Coordinates of C-alpha atoms in Angstrom, one line a residue:
Chain A
M1372 CA 0.1 0.0 -0.3
E1373 CA 2.5 2.7 1.0
L1374 CA 4.4 2.3 -2.3
G1375 CA 1.2 3.8 -3.5
G1376 CA 0.8 6.6 -2.1
T1377 CA -2.4 8.9 -0.9
V1378 CA -4.1 7.9 -4.3
L1379 CA -4.1 4.7 -3.4
T1380 CA -5.7 4.6 -0.6
L1381 CA -8.5 7.2 -2.3
I1382 CA -9.0 4.0 -4.5
A1383 CA -9.1 1.6 -1.8
V1384 CA -11.7 3.3 -0.3
L1385 CA -14.0 4.1 -3.9
T1386 CA -13.4 0.1 -4.3
L1387 CA -14.7 -0.1 -0.7
I1388 CA -17.8 2.0 -1.5
M1389 CA -18.7 0.4 -5.1
W1390 CA -18.6 -3.2 -3.4
A1391 CA -21.0 -2.0 -0.8
L1392 CA -22.9 -0.9 -3.2
I1393 CA -22.6 -4.0 -5.6
F1394 CA -23.3 -6.3 -2.0
E1395 CA -26.0 -3.6 -1.2
R1396 CA -28.2 -4.9 -4.9
L1397 CA -27.3 -8.3 -4.4
F1398 CA -29.5 -8.1 -0.8
F1399 CA -32.2 -6.3 -2.1
L1400 CA -32.3 -8.6 -4.9
R1401 CA -32.1 -11.8 -3.0
A1402 CA -34.2 -10.6 0.2
R1403 CA -36.4 -7.4 -0.7
Y1404 CA -36.9 -7.7 -4.3
P1405 CA -39.1 -10.8 -4.0
S1406 CA -42.0 -9.8 -1.7
M1407 CA -42.1 -6.3 -3.6
V1408 CA -42.8 -8.6 -6.7
R1409 CA -45.8 -10.6 -4.9
K1410 CA -46.8 -7.2 -3.3
A1411 CA -47.4 -5.6 -6.4
L1412 CA -48.8 -8.9 -8.3
A1413 CA -51.0 -9.2 -6.0
I1414 CA -52.5 -5.6 -6.1
W1415 CA -52.5 -6.3 -9.9
E1416 CA -54.4 -9.4 -9.8
G1417 CA -56.5 -7.9 -6.6
R1418 CA -58.5 -5.2 -9.3
D1419 CA -61.3 -6.0 -11.0
E1420 CA -60.5 -5.2 -14.2
R1421 CA -57.4 -5.0 -16.4
E1422 CA -58.4 -3.3 -19.5
S1423 CA -59.2 0.5 -19.0
W1424 CA -57.0 3.5 -19.2
H1425 CA -57.1 3.8 -15.6
A1426 CA -56.0 -0.2 -15.0
R1427 CA -53.1 0.5 -17.6
R1428 CA -52.1 3.5 -15.7
V1429 CA -52.1 1.5 -12.8
R1430 CA -50.3 -0.9 -14.3
E1431 CA -47.4 1.4 -15.1
E1432 CA -47.6 2.8 -11.5
L1433 CA -46.9 -0.5 -10.1
V1434 CA -44.2 -1.8 -12.7
S1435 CA -42.6 2.0 -11.9
V1436 CA -42.4 1.8 -8.3
V1437 CA -40.8 -2.2 -8.5
G1438 CA -38.3 -0.2 -11.2
Q1439 CA -37.2 2.3 -9.8
A1440 CA -36.6 0.2 -6.3
L1441 CA -34.2 -1.8 -8.9
D1442 CA -32.5 1.2 -10.7
Q1443 CA -31.5 2.5 -7.1
N1444 CA -27.8 3.1 -6.7
L1445 CA -27.0 1.8 -10.0
A1446 CA -25.9 5.1 -11.6
L1447 CA -23.7 5.6 -8.3
L1448 CA -22.4 2.1 -8.7
K1449 CA -21.8 2.9 -12.9
T1450 CA -19.9 6.2 -11.6
C1451 CA -17.5 4.6 -9.2
V1452 CA -16.5 2.1 -12.1
A1453 CA -15.7 4.7 -14.4
L1454 CA -14.0 6.6 -11.7
C1455 CA -11.5 4.2 -10.5
P1456 CA -9.5 4.4 -14.2
L1457 CA -9.4 8.2 -13.7
M1458 CA -8.3 7.9 -10.1
G1459 CA -5.4 5.4 -11.4
L1460 CA -4.8 8.1 -14.2
L1461 CA -4.5 10.9 -11.2
G1462 CA -2.0 8.6 -9.0
T1463 CA 0.0 8.3 -12.7
V1464 CA 0.2 11.6 -12.4
T1465 CA 1.3 12.6 -9.0
G1466 CA 3.8 9.9 -9.1
M1467 CA 5.5 11.7 -12.3
I1468 CA 5.3 14.7 -10.0
S1469 CA 7.3 13.3 -7.3
V1470 CA 9.7 11.6 -10.2
F1471 CA 10.5 15.2 -11.6
E1472 CA 10.9 16.7 -8.3
V1473 CA 14.0 14.4 -7.0
M1474 CA 15.2 14.8 -10.6
A1475 CA 14.6 18.6 -10.0
I1476 CA 16.7 17.8 -6.8
S1477 CA 19.2 15.7 -7.4
G1478 CA 19.7 15.3 -10.9
S1479 CA 18.7 12.7 -13.1
G1480 CA 21.9 10.6 -12.7
N1481 CA 20.6 8.3 -10.2
P1482 CA 17.7 5.9 -10.8
R1483 CA 17.0 4.9 -7.4
S1484 CA 16.1 7.9 -5.6
M1485 CA 13.4 8.1 -8.7
A1486 CA 12.1 4.7 -8.1
A1487 CA 9.7 5.6 -5.1
G1488 CA 8.2 8.0 -7.3
V1489 CA 7.8 5.6 -10.4
S1490 CA 6.3 3.4 -7.9
M1491 CA 4.0 6.0 -7.0
A1492 CA 2.8 6.5 -11.1
T1493 CA 2.4 2.6 -11.7
V1494 CA 0.8 0.9 -8.6
P1495 CA -2.3 3.5 -8.5
T1496 CA -2.7 2.9 -12.0
M1497 CA -2.8 -0.8 -11.8
A1498 CA -4.8 -0.8 -8.9
G1499 CA -7.3 1.5 -10.3
M1500 CA -7.9 -1.2 -13.5
V1501 CA -8.2 -4.4 -11.0
A1502 CA -11.0 -2.5 -9.0
A1503 CA -12.5 -1.2 -12.6
L1504 CA -12.4 -4.5 -14.2
S1505 CA -13.9 -6.0 -10.7
G1506 CA -16.7 -3.6 -10.7
L1507 CA -17.7 -3.4 -14.2
A1508 CA -19.0 -7.4 -14.7
M1509 CA -20.7 -6.7 -11.6
S1510 CA -22.5 -3.3 -12.6
A1511 CA -22.8 -4.6 -15.9
W1512 CA -24.8 -7.8 -14.7
L1513 CA -26.8 -6.1 -12.0
D1514 CA -27.9 -3.5 -14.9
N1515 CA -29.1 -6.0 -17.2
K1516 CA -30.5 -7.6 -14.1
A1517 CA -32.7 -5.0 -13.4
Y1518 CA -33.4 -4.3 -17.0
S1519 CA -34.9 -8.0 -17.5
E1520 CA -36.8 -8.4 -13.7
R1521 CA -38.5 -5.3 -14.6
E1522 CA -39.6 -6.5 -18.4
L1523 CA -40.3 -9.9 -16.4
L1524 CA -42.6 -8.2 -14.2
A1525 CA -44.1 -5.6 -16.9
E1526 CA -45.1 -9.6 -18.6
H1527 CA -46.0 -11.2 -15.6
M1528 CA -49.1 -8.5 -15.0
T1529 CA -51.2 -9.7 -17.5
M1530 CA -53.7 -7.4 -19.3
D1531 CA -57.2 -8.4 -20.2
H1532 CA -58.3 -8.5 -23.5
Chain B
M88 CA 67.8 68.5 -45.3
K89 CA 69.1 68.1 -49.1
N90 CA 70.4 71.4 -48.9
F91 CA 72.3 70.9 -45.3
N92 CA 74.0 67.4 -47.3
K93 CA 75.4 69.5 -50.2
V94 CA 77.1 71.6 -48.0
L95 CA 78.6 68.7 -45.7
I96 CA 79.8 66.6 -48.8
A97 CA 81.3 70.1 -50.1
A98 CA 83.1 70.7 -46.8
A99 CA 84.3 66.8 -46.6
A100 CA 85.9 66.8 -50.5
A101 CA 87.2 70.7 -49.8
L102 CA 89.1 69.1 -46.4
V103 CA 90.4 65.9 -48.7
I104 CA 91.6 68.3 -51.1
A105 CA 93.1 70.8 -49.4
L106 CA 95.3 68.6 -47.0
P107 CA 97.8 67.4 -49.5
A108 CA 97.7 70.5 -51.0
G109 CA 99.5 72.3 -47.6
V110 CA 101.7 69.7 -47.2
S111 CA 103.2 70.1 -50.9
A112 CA 102.8 74.0 -50.8
Q113 CA 104.4 74.0 -47.8
D114 CA 107.2 71.5 -48.2
A115 CA 107.8 70.8 -52.3
V116 CA 108.0 74.0 -53.9
S117 CA 109.9 72.2 -56.9
L118 CA 110.2 68.9 -58.1
D119 CA 114.1 68.4 -56.7
Q120 CA 113.0 69.8 -53.2
L121 CA 110.4 67.0 -52.9
L122 CA 113.0 64.1 -54.3
Q123 CA 115.5 65.7 -51.4
Q124 CA 112.9 65.6 -49.3
V125 CA 112.1 62.0 -49.5
R126 CA 115.4 60.8 -49.7
Q127 CA 115.6 62.7 -46.2
G128 CA 112.2 60.9 -45.0
R129 CA 113.9 57.4 -45.9
A130 CA 117.0 58.0 -44.1
A131 CA 115.3 58.9 -40.9
D132 CA 112.6 55.7 -41.5
N133 CA 115.3 53.5 -41.7
Q134 CA 117.0 55.3 -38.5
V135 CA 113.6 54.5 -36.6
N136 CA 113.5 50.8 -37.7
Q137 CA 116.9 50.1 -36.2
Q138 CA 115.9 52.0 -33.0
R139 CA 113.1 49.6 -32.6
I140 CA 115.1 46.5 -33.3
A141 CA 117.4 47.0 -30.9
E142 CA 114.6 48.4 -28.3
F143 CA 112.8 44.8 -29.1
R144 CA 116.4 42.6 -28.5
A145 CA 116.5 44.2 -25.3
N146 CA 113.1 43.5 -24.1
R147 CA 113.2 39.7 -25.3
A148 CA 115.3 38.4 -22.4
R149 CA 112.5 40.3 -20.1
Q150 CA 109.4 38.7 -21.8
A151 CA 110.7 35.1 -21.1
Q152 CA 110.9 36.3 -17.9
L153 CA 107.5 37.0 -17.6
L154 CA 106.4 34.2 -19.4
E155 CA 108.2 31.9 -16.9
E156 CA 106.9 33.5 -13.9
A157 CA 103.1 32.8 -15.7
K158 CA 103.6 29.3 -15.9
Q159 CA 104.6 29.1 -12.3
L160 CA 101.4 30.9 -11.1
R161 CA 99.4 28.4 -13.7
T162 CA 101.2 25.8 -11.7
Q163 CA 100.3 26.9 -8.3
G164 CA 97.0 27.5 -9.0
E165 CA 95.8 24.1 -10.9
R166 CA 97.9 22.2 -7.5
R167 CA 95.4 24.2 -5.7
S168 CA 92.5 23.1 -7.5
A169 CA 93.6 19.5 -7.0
Q170 CA 93.5 20.0 -3.4
M171 CA 90.0 22.1 -3.3
E172 CA 88.7 18.9 -5.1
A173 CA 89.7 16.6 -2.9
Q174 CA 88.6 18.6 -0.2
F175 CA 85.4 18.3 -2.0
D176 CA 84.9 15.1 -2.5
V177 CA 85.7 14.2 1.2
N178 CA 82.9 16.6 2.1
D179 CA 80.7 15.1 -0.1
K180 CA 81.2 11.4 1.8
E181 CA 80.4 13.2 5.0
I182 CA 77.2 14.9 4.2
I183 CA 76.3 11.8 2.9
E184 CA 77.3 9.9 6.1
L185 CA 75.5 12.6 8.1
D186 CA 72.7 12.4 5.9
R187 CA 72.3 8.5 6.7
Q188 CA 72.9 8.7 10.0
L189 CA 70.3 11.7 10.4
Q190 CA 67.6 9.2 8.5
E191 CA 68.8 6.6 10.8
R192 CA 68.2 8.4 13.8
L193 CA 65.0 9.9 12.8
G194 CA 63.5 6.7 12.0
S195 CA 59.9 6.0 13.6
L196 CA 60.2 9.9 14.2
K197 CA 59.8 10.5 10.4
E198 CA 56.4 7.9 10.3
L199 CA 55.4 10.2 13.5
F200 CA 55.5 13.0 12.0
G201 CA 53.8 11.8 8.5
V202 CA 50.8 10.9 10.7
L203 CA 51.0 14.1 12.9
Q204 CA 50.9 16.5 8.9
Q205 CA 48.0 13.8 7.7
T206 CA 46.4 14.0 11.1
A207 CA 46.5 17.6 11.4
G208 CA 45.0 18.2 7.5
D209 CA 42.6 16.0 8.0
A210 CA 41.4 17.6 11.1
R211 CA 41.3 21.0 9.8
G212 CA 39.2 19.5 6.8
Q213 CA 37.0 18.0 8.4
F214 CA 36.6 21.0 11.7
E215 CA 36.1 23.4 8.6
G216 CA 32.8 21.8 7.9
S217 CA 31.7 20.7 11.4
L218 CA 29.2 23.1 13.8
T219 CA 31.6 23.6 16.6
Q220 CA 33.7 25.7 14.1
L221 CA 31.4 28.7 15.1
Q222 CA 32.8 28.7 18.5
Y223 CA 36.6 27.8 18.0
P224 CA 37.3 29.4 14.8
D225 CA 40.9 30.0 15.7
R226 CA 42.0 26.1 15.7
S227 CA 42.3 26.0 11.9
D228 CA 45.4 28.5 11.6
F229 CA 46.9 26.3 13.9
L230 CA 46.2 23.4 12.2
T231 CA 47.2 24.6 9.0
E232 CA 50.6 26.1 10.4
F233 CA 51.1 22.7 12.1
A234 CA 50.4 21.0 8.8
Q235 CA 52.7 23.0 6.7
K236 CA 55.5 22.4 9.0
M237 CA 55.2 18.5 9.3
G238 CA 55.3 18.7 5.7
Q239 CA 58.7 20.5 5.5
G240 CA 60.0 17.7 7.0
N241 CA 63.2 19.2 8.5
R242 CA 61.6 20.8 11.4
L243 CA 60.7 19.1 14.6
A244 CA 57.5 19.2 16.6
S245 CA 57.4 20.6 19.9
L246 CA 55.5 18.7 23.0
E247 CA 53.1 21.7 23.4
E248 CA 52.2 21.4 19.8
I249 CA 51.3 17.5 19.5
E250 CA 49.4 17.8 22.7
R251 CA 47.2 20.9 21.4
L252 CA 46.6 18.7 18.4
W253 CA 45.5 15.7 20.6
F254 CA 43.0 18.2 22.4
E255 CA 41.7 19.9 19.4
L256 CA 40.8 16.4 18.3
Q257 CA 39.5 15.1 22.2
R258 CA 37.1 18.7 22.3
E259 CA 35.7 18.0 18.8
M260 CA 34.2 14.1 20.2
T261 CA 33.2 15.7 23.2
E262 CA 31.7 18.6 21.5
S263 CA 29.7 16.6 19.0
G264 CA 28.0 15.2 22.0
K265 CA 26.3 18.2 23.5
T266 CA 23.9 20.6 23.0
V267 CA 25.1 24.1 24.0
K268 CA 23.9 27.8 23.6
F269 CA 26.3 30.6 22.8
P270 CA 26.0 33.8 20.8
A271 CA 26.5 34.1 17.3
T272 CA 26.1 36.2 14.0
V273 CA 23.7 35.4 12.2
V274 CA 21.9 36.4 8.9
S275 CA 18.6 37.0 8.9
A276 CA 16.4 36.0 6.3
T277 CA 16.1 40.0 5.3
G278 CA 19.9 39.7 5.6
D279 CA 20.5 41.7 8.0
E280 CA 23.5 40.4 10.3
E281 CA 22.5 40.1 14.2
Q282 CA 24.2 38.8 17.4
R283 CA 21.9 35.6 18.6
E284 CA 21.7 33.3 20.8
V285 CA 22.2 29.9 19.2
T286 CA 21.8 26.6 20.1
R287 CA 23.6 23.6 18.0
V288 CA 22.6 20.4 19.0
G289 CA 25.5 17.7 18.4
L290 CA 26.9 18.0 15.1
F291 CA 23.6 17.9 13.1
N292 CA 22.1 21.2 13.6
V293 CA 22.0 24.8 14.8
V294 CA 18.6 26.1 15.6
S295 CA 17.9 30.1 17.2
N296 CA 14.4 31.2 17.5
G297 CA 12.5 28.5 17.1
N298 CA 14.0 28.1 13.4
Y299 CA 16.6 26.1 11.8
L300 CA 20.0 27.9 10.5
Q301 CA 22.4 26.7 7.9
H302 CA 26.1 27.1 8.3
V303 CA 27.6 27.8 5.5
T304 CA 31.1 26.2 5.4
E305 CA 33.0 28.5 2.6
T306 CA 32.3 31.7 4.2
G307 CA 31.5 30.2 8.1
R308 CA 28.7 32.4 8.3
L309 CA 25.0 31.4 10.5
I310 CA 22.0 32.1 8.2
E311 CA 18.5 31.8 9.0
L312 CA 16.5 29.7 6.2
G313 CA 13.9 32.0 4.6
R314 CA 11.9 28.7 4.3
Q315 CA 11.0 26.7 7.2
P316 CA 10.6 23.0 6.8
A317 CA 6.9 21.9 7.8
S318 CA 5.6 23.1 11.2
R319 CA 5.7 19.5 12.5
Y320 CA 9.4 19.7 12.3
T321 CA 9.7 23.2 13.8
S322 CA 7.4 22.6 16.9
K323 CA 9.8 20.8 18.7
I324 CA 12.8 23.4 17.8
P325 CA 11.4 25.7 21.2
D326 CA 11.6 23.2 23.8
V327 CA 15.3 22.1 22.8
E328 CA 15.9 25.8 22.9
S329 CA 14.6 26.1 26.4
A330 CA 15.4 22.9 28.0
S331 CA 18.2 22.6 30.3
S332 CA 18.9 19.1 31.1
G333 CA 17.0 16.1 30.3
Y334 CA 15.6 14.4 27.0
Q335 CA 13.8 16.0 24.1
P336 CA 12.3 14.9 21.1
F337 CA 13.7 17.3 18.3
A338 CA 13.6 16.7 14.4
L339 CA 17.4 16.3 13.7
D340 CA 18.6 16.3 10.6
P341 CA 21.6 13.6 10.5
L342 CA 23.0 14.8 7.3
R343 CA 24.0 18.0 9.3
G344 CA 21.5 20.2 7.5
Q345 CA 21.0 18.9 4.0
L346 CA 17.5 17.7 4.3
V347 CA 16.7 20.4 6.1
G348 CA 17.5 22.1 3.0
L349 CA 15.7 20.1 0.7
L350 CA 12.7 20.0 2.4
T351 CA 12.7 23.8 2.2
E352 CA 12.7 23.3 -1.6
T353 CA 10.0 21.0 -2.3
P354 CA 6.9 23.2 -3.1
N355 CA 4.4 24.0 -1.0
L356 CA 0.3 23.3 -2.4
R357 CA 0.0 27.0 -2.9
E358 CA 3.2 27.0 -5.4
R359 CA 2.1 23.5 -6.7
I360 CA -1.0 25.6 -7.5
D361 CA 0.9 28.4 -8.6
Q362 CA 3.3 26.2 -11.0
G363 CA -0.3 25.0 -13.2
G364 CA -0.1 28.7 -14.6
W365 CA -3.7 30.4 -15.8
I366 CA -4.8 27.0 -17.0
G367 CA -4.7 25.8 -13.6
Y368 CA -6.6 28.9 -12.1
I369 CA -9.3 28.3 -14.9
I370 CA -9.6 24.5 -14.0
I371 CA -10.1 25.4 -9.8
G372 CA -12.3 28.1 -10.9
L373 CA -14.4 25.5 -12.8
G374 CA -14.2 22.9 -10.5
I375 CA -15.6 25.6 -7.5
L376 CA -18.6 27.0 -9.7
A377 CA -19.2 23.4 -10.6
L378 CA -19.1 22.7 -7.0
L379 CA -21.5 25.4 -6.0
V380 CA -24.1 24.4 -8.7
A381 CA -24.1 20.8 -7.7
I382 CA -25.2 21.6 -4.0
W383 CA -27.4 23.9 -5.0
R384 CA -29.0 21.4 -7.3
F385 CA -28.8 18.8 -4.9
V386 CA -30.2 20.5 -1.9
A387 CA -32.7 21.6 -3.9
L388 CA -33.7 18.5 -5.8
T389 CA -33.7 16.8 -2.3
G390 CA -36.5 19.1 -0.8
V391 CA -38.2 18.9 -4.3
G392 CA -38.3 14.5 -3.8
A393 CA -39.1 15.2 0.0
R394 CA -42.4 17.3 -1.3
V395 CA -43.1 14.8 -4.3
H396 CA -43.1 11.7 -1.4
S397 CA -45.5 13.6 1.0
Q398 CA -47.7 14.8 -2.1
M399 CA -47.3 10.7 -3.0
K400 CA -48.9 9.9 0.3
N401 CA -51.7 12.2 0.0
P402 CA -52.5 13.0 -3.4
E403 CA -56.3 14.3 -2.3
N404 CA -54.7 17.8 -1.6
P405 CA -52.2 18.7 -4.5
G406 CA -49.6 21.3 -2.5
N407 CA -46.7 23.5 -4.7
N408 CA -44.4 20.8 -5.7
P409 CA -44.0 19.3 -9.4
L410 CA -46.6 16.3 -8.1
G411 CA -48.6 18.9 -7.1
R412 CA -48.8 21.1 -9.9
V413 CA -49.9 17.8 -12.0
L414 CA -52.6 16.6 -9.9
A415 CA -54.0 20.0 -9.9
V416 CA -54.2 19.6 -13.6
Y417 CA -56.5 16.4 -13.1
N418 CA -58.8 19.1 -10.3
E419 CA -59.3 21.6 -12.9
N420 CA -60.0 18.9 -15.7
K421 CA -62.6 16.6 -14.0
A422 CA -65.3 17.3 -16.7
V423 CA -63.2 16.3 -19.2
D424 CA -62.1 12.7 -21.5
V425 CA -59.2 10.7 -20.3
E426 CA -57.7 11.7 -23.6
T427 CA -57.8 15.2 -23.1
L428 CA -56.6 14.9 -19.2
E429 CA -53.6 12.8 -20.3
L430 CA -53.0 15.2 -23.0
K431 CA -53.0 18.1 -20.3
M432 CA -51.3 16.3 -18.0
G433 CA -48.5 15.8 -20.3
E434 CA -47.8 19.2 -21.3
A435 CA -47.8 19.9 -17.1
I436 CA -45.1 17.3 -16.5
L437 CA -43.0 18.6 -20.0
K438 CA -43.2 22.2 -18.1
E439 CA -41.9 20.3 -14.5
T440 CA -38.7 18.3 -16.0
P441 CA -36.8 21.4 -17.8
K442 CA -36.8 22.5 -13.9
L443 CA -36.1 19.1 -12.8
N444 CA -33.1 18.8 -14.7
S445 CA -31.5 22.5 -15.1
M446 CA -27.7 23.0 -14.3
L447 CA -27.3 18.9 -15.0
T448 CA -26.2 19.6 -18.6
F449 CA -23.7 22.2 -17.0
L450 CA -22.4 19.8 -14.5
K451 CA -21.9 17.3 -17.1
I452 CA -20.3 19.3 -19.6
I453 CA -17.5 20.5 -16.3
A454 CA -16.5 17.4 -16.2
A455 CA -16.1 16.5 -19.6
V456 CA -13.8 20.0 -19.9
A457 CA -11.8 19.7 -16.8
P458 CA -10.0 17.0 -18.1
L459 CA -9.4 18.4 -21.4
L460 CA -8.0 21.8 -20.0
G461 CA -5.4 20.1 -18.1
L462 CA -4.6 18.2 -21.1
L463 CA -4.5 21.8 -22.4
G464 CA -2.3 22.9 -19.7
T465 CA 0.0 19.4 -20.1
V466 CA 0.8 20.8 -23.8
T467 CA 1.7 24.5 -23.4
G468 CA 4.3 22.6 -20.7
M469 CA 5.6 21.2 -23.1
I470 CA 5.8 23.4 -25.5
N471 CA 8.0 25.7 -22.5
T472 CA 9.9 22.4 -21.4
F473 CA 11.1 22.1 -25.6
Q474 CA 11.8 26.0 -25.4
A475 CA 14.2 25.3 -22.9
I476 CA 15.7 22.3 -24.2
T477 CA 15.9 24.5 -27.9
L478 CA 17.4 27.3 -25.5
F479 CA 20.0 24.8 -23.3
G480 CA 20.2 21.6 -24.6
T481 CA 19.4 18.3 -22.6
G482 CA 22.0 18.8 -20.6
D483 CA 20.3 19.9 -17.2
P484 CA 16.8 18.0 -16.5
K485 CA 16.5 21.2 -13.6
L486 CA 15.8 23.7 -16.7
M487 CA 13.2 21.3 -18.2
A488 CA 11.6 20.6 -14.3
G489 CA 9.5 24.4 -14.7
G490 CA 7.6 23.2 -17.7
I491 CA 7.2 19.5 -16.9
S492 CA 5.4 20.6 -13.5
Q493 CA 2.9 22.8 -15.2
A494 CA 2.2 19.6 -17.4
L495 CA 2.1 17.5 -14.9
V496 CA 0.3 20.2 -12.5
T497 CA -3.0 21.4 -15.1
T498 CA -3.4 17.5 -15.8
V499 CA -3.8 16.8 -11.9
L500 CA -6.0 19.8 -11.4
G501 CA -8.2 18.7 -14.3
L502 CA -8.8 15.3 -12.8
C503 CA -9.6 16.8 -9.3
V504 CA -12.4 18.6 -10.5
A505 CA -13.8 16.0 -12.9
I506 CA -13.4 12.9 -10.3
P507 CA -15.8 15.0 -7.9
T508 CA -17.7 16.8 -10.6
L509 CA -18.8 13.2 -12.0
F510 CA -19.3 11.9 -8.7
L511 CA -21.9 14.7 -7.9
H512 CA -23.2 14.8 -11.3
T513 CA -24.4 10.9 -10.7
L514 CA -25.7 12.0 -7.1
V515 CA -27.8 15.2 -8.5
S516 CA -28.9 13.5 -11.8
S517 CA -30.0 10.2 -9.9
R518 CA -31.6 12.7 -7.3
S519 CA -34.0 14.8 -10.8
K520 CA -34.3 10.9 -12.6
S521 CA -36.6 9.8 -9.4
V522 CA -38.6 12.8 -9.5
T523 CA -39.1 12.9 -13.0
Q524 CA -40.4 9.2 -13.5
I525 CA -42.5 9.0 -10.5
L526 CA -43.7 12.5 -12.4
Q527 CA -43.8 10.1 -15.6
E528 CA -45.0 7.2 -14.8
Q529 CA -46.3 6.9 -11.6
A530 CA -48.3 10.3 -11.7
A531 CA -51.1 8.5 -13.9
G532 CA -51.5 6.1 -11.5
I533 CA -51.9 7.6 -8.8
L534 CA -54.9 9.7 -11.0
A535 CA -56.5 6.7 -11.8
R536 CA -56.6 4.9 -8.0
R537 CA -58.1 8.5 -7.0
A538 CA -60.7 8.3 -10.0
E539 CA -61.6 4.6 -9.2
G540 CA -61.8 5.2 -5.8
K541 CA -64.9 7.7 -6.1

């Protein structure tokens, strides 16, 4: 960790937030989402008619409420994933600054004195990439899942013809 | 000039002609007389010659005697020279013998003198770079003289001198383990010389009035550093200065001032930002603007969201919020048919959404523009760097460092603005999106349920 400097700590915090969001979504899908779907379906099935303009609006509302719950925090998660490589880039640049600072003071003769800055430049880049890759798969899957679950719910709420 | 030459030549010619003419005019009146004269003259010449020959013959004996004398003198001199040469050889041998004796008798002493010379020279070099030099400046003269004396090899060191060398070495050793206070002349940051009480910590640092001082070896002066290291280093100095015994924490520079010098050279945050130039300031300005806008929108949308959610629970009394205004459309148009109502509601929702989404694009633009501005700064910085290379070549990396810092600092600033702005944009836009979704997808449902409930 100490090779990467402050930026690496920031990346670690960001990754932590990202994975907290991912686990929150997974928990929601496993624990709270099924009961929400059941409740919405019960309301829909409990209606005496499912054909009129009113019925269609109510159906839209039910799907929207569930969909909003499904979409919650997904945008934030996606932003976290996008920010990880940016943070890595930030680390690269701050590392390069420290390299040039060392060069300005001690000249370019001693590569060992520059090594700290170089590792500060490269380690966060790698960490940012790894964090983004780990989060990218999960965020894409959750995104997909939210979309398909919403469609599925809409399909389950059959209309009378 | 020409005239003068002519006169001179004429005068010389007159002289040449006049002389024999004068002689002939005086003595020879006729040819017979001249003949007579010549005859007489020859007789006189003969007489003179005879006389000279007689004289020469008389002298010959004397000359021989003189030659003899000179020869005697020469042999005498030669004999003397040989004698002296012999004496010289004897003396030379004696000198060599005596020299050998001297070397023999000096023996180990000579080695000692060599050691003394070397030690004195080394000690002088070391003491001049040492902080104790401030207290005992007169010792370097003694050491220089002593080293020179020992280097000549024909003079003996006195016992006092050897003892003093020992004493100086011992004193340096003892002083290096002490923290002492003594008055010294300090060149302050403003360039004034003043007499001050300074504290010397071993051979490592000199501090005064809570500041680190720099010892310049060449001039032997103490200079107060214009910029001090961070306060976490300097905060311990007053304790050390006021303490008289015991242990005190102190930020010691084991490289005897070099590290303190390097610490003061690293730029602080403000100087780093200054390195970015005007592009850096533009980026920072945009960042502050984006932050203010994001906070304003976040607070506003949170308020609107809370009001919309409370309105959802109480759809009968439409209040002054986006959902309330949409629901109010229904209250005003209870008599119209469903399709007209839907159109009217759509119109009301369309009126609300721009207000909810306002400034979101601005935030997004800043998030996109900040790294681009950083890139611009990078490129201008690189232009400066290459200008420096064109002027001074690549020999000195320090000359290029200025442009490179500008290049990198603007990139950092761009990212530092873009990352939070992107984050804030997501937060704000998800709030606005949730309210818009309620308006677009749920408002009609709420109305429908109300209509059915009646």
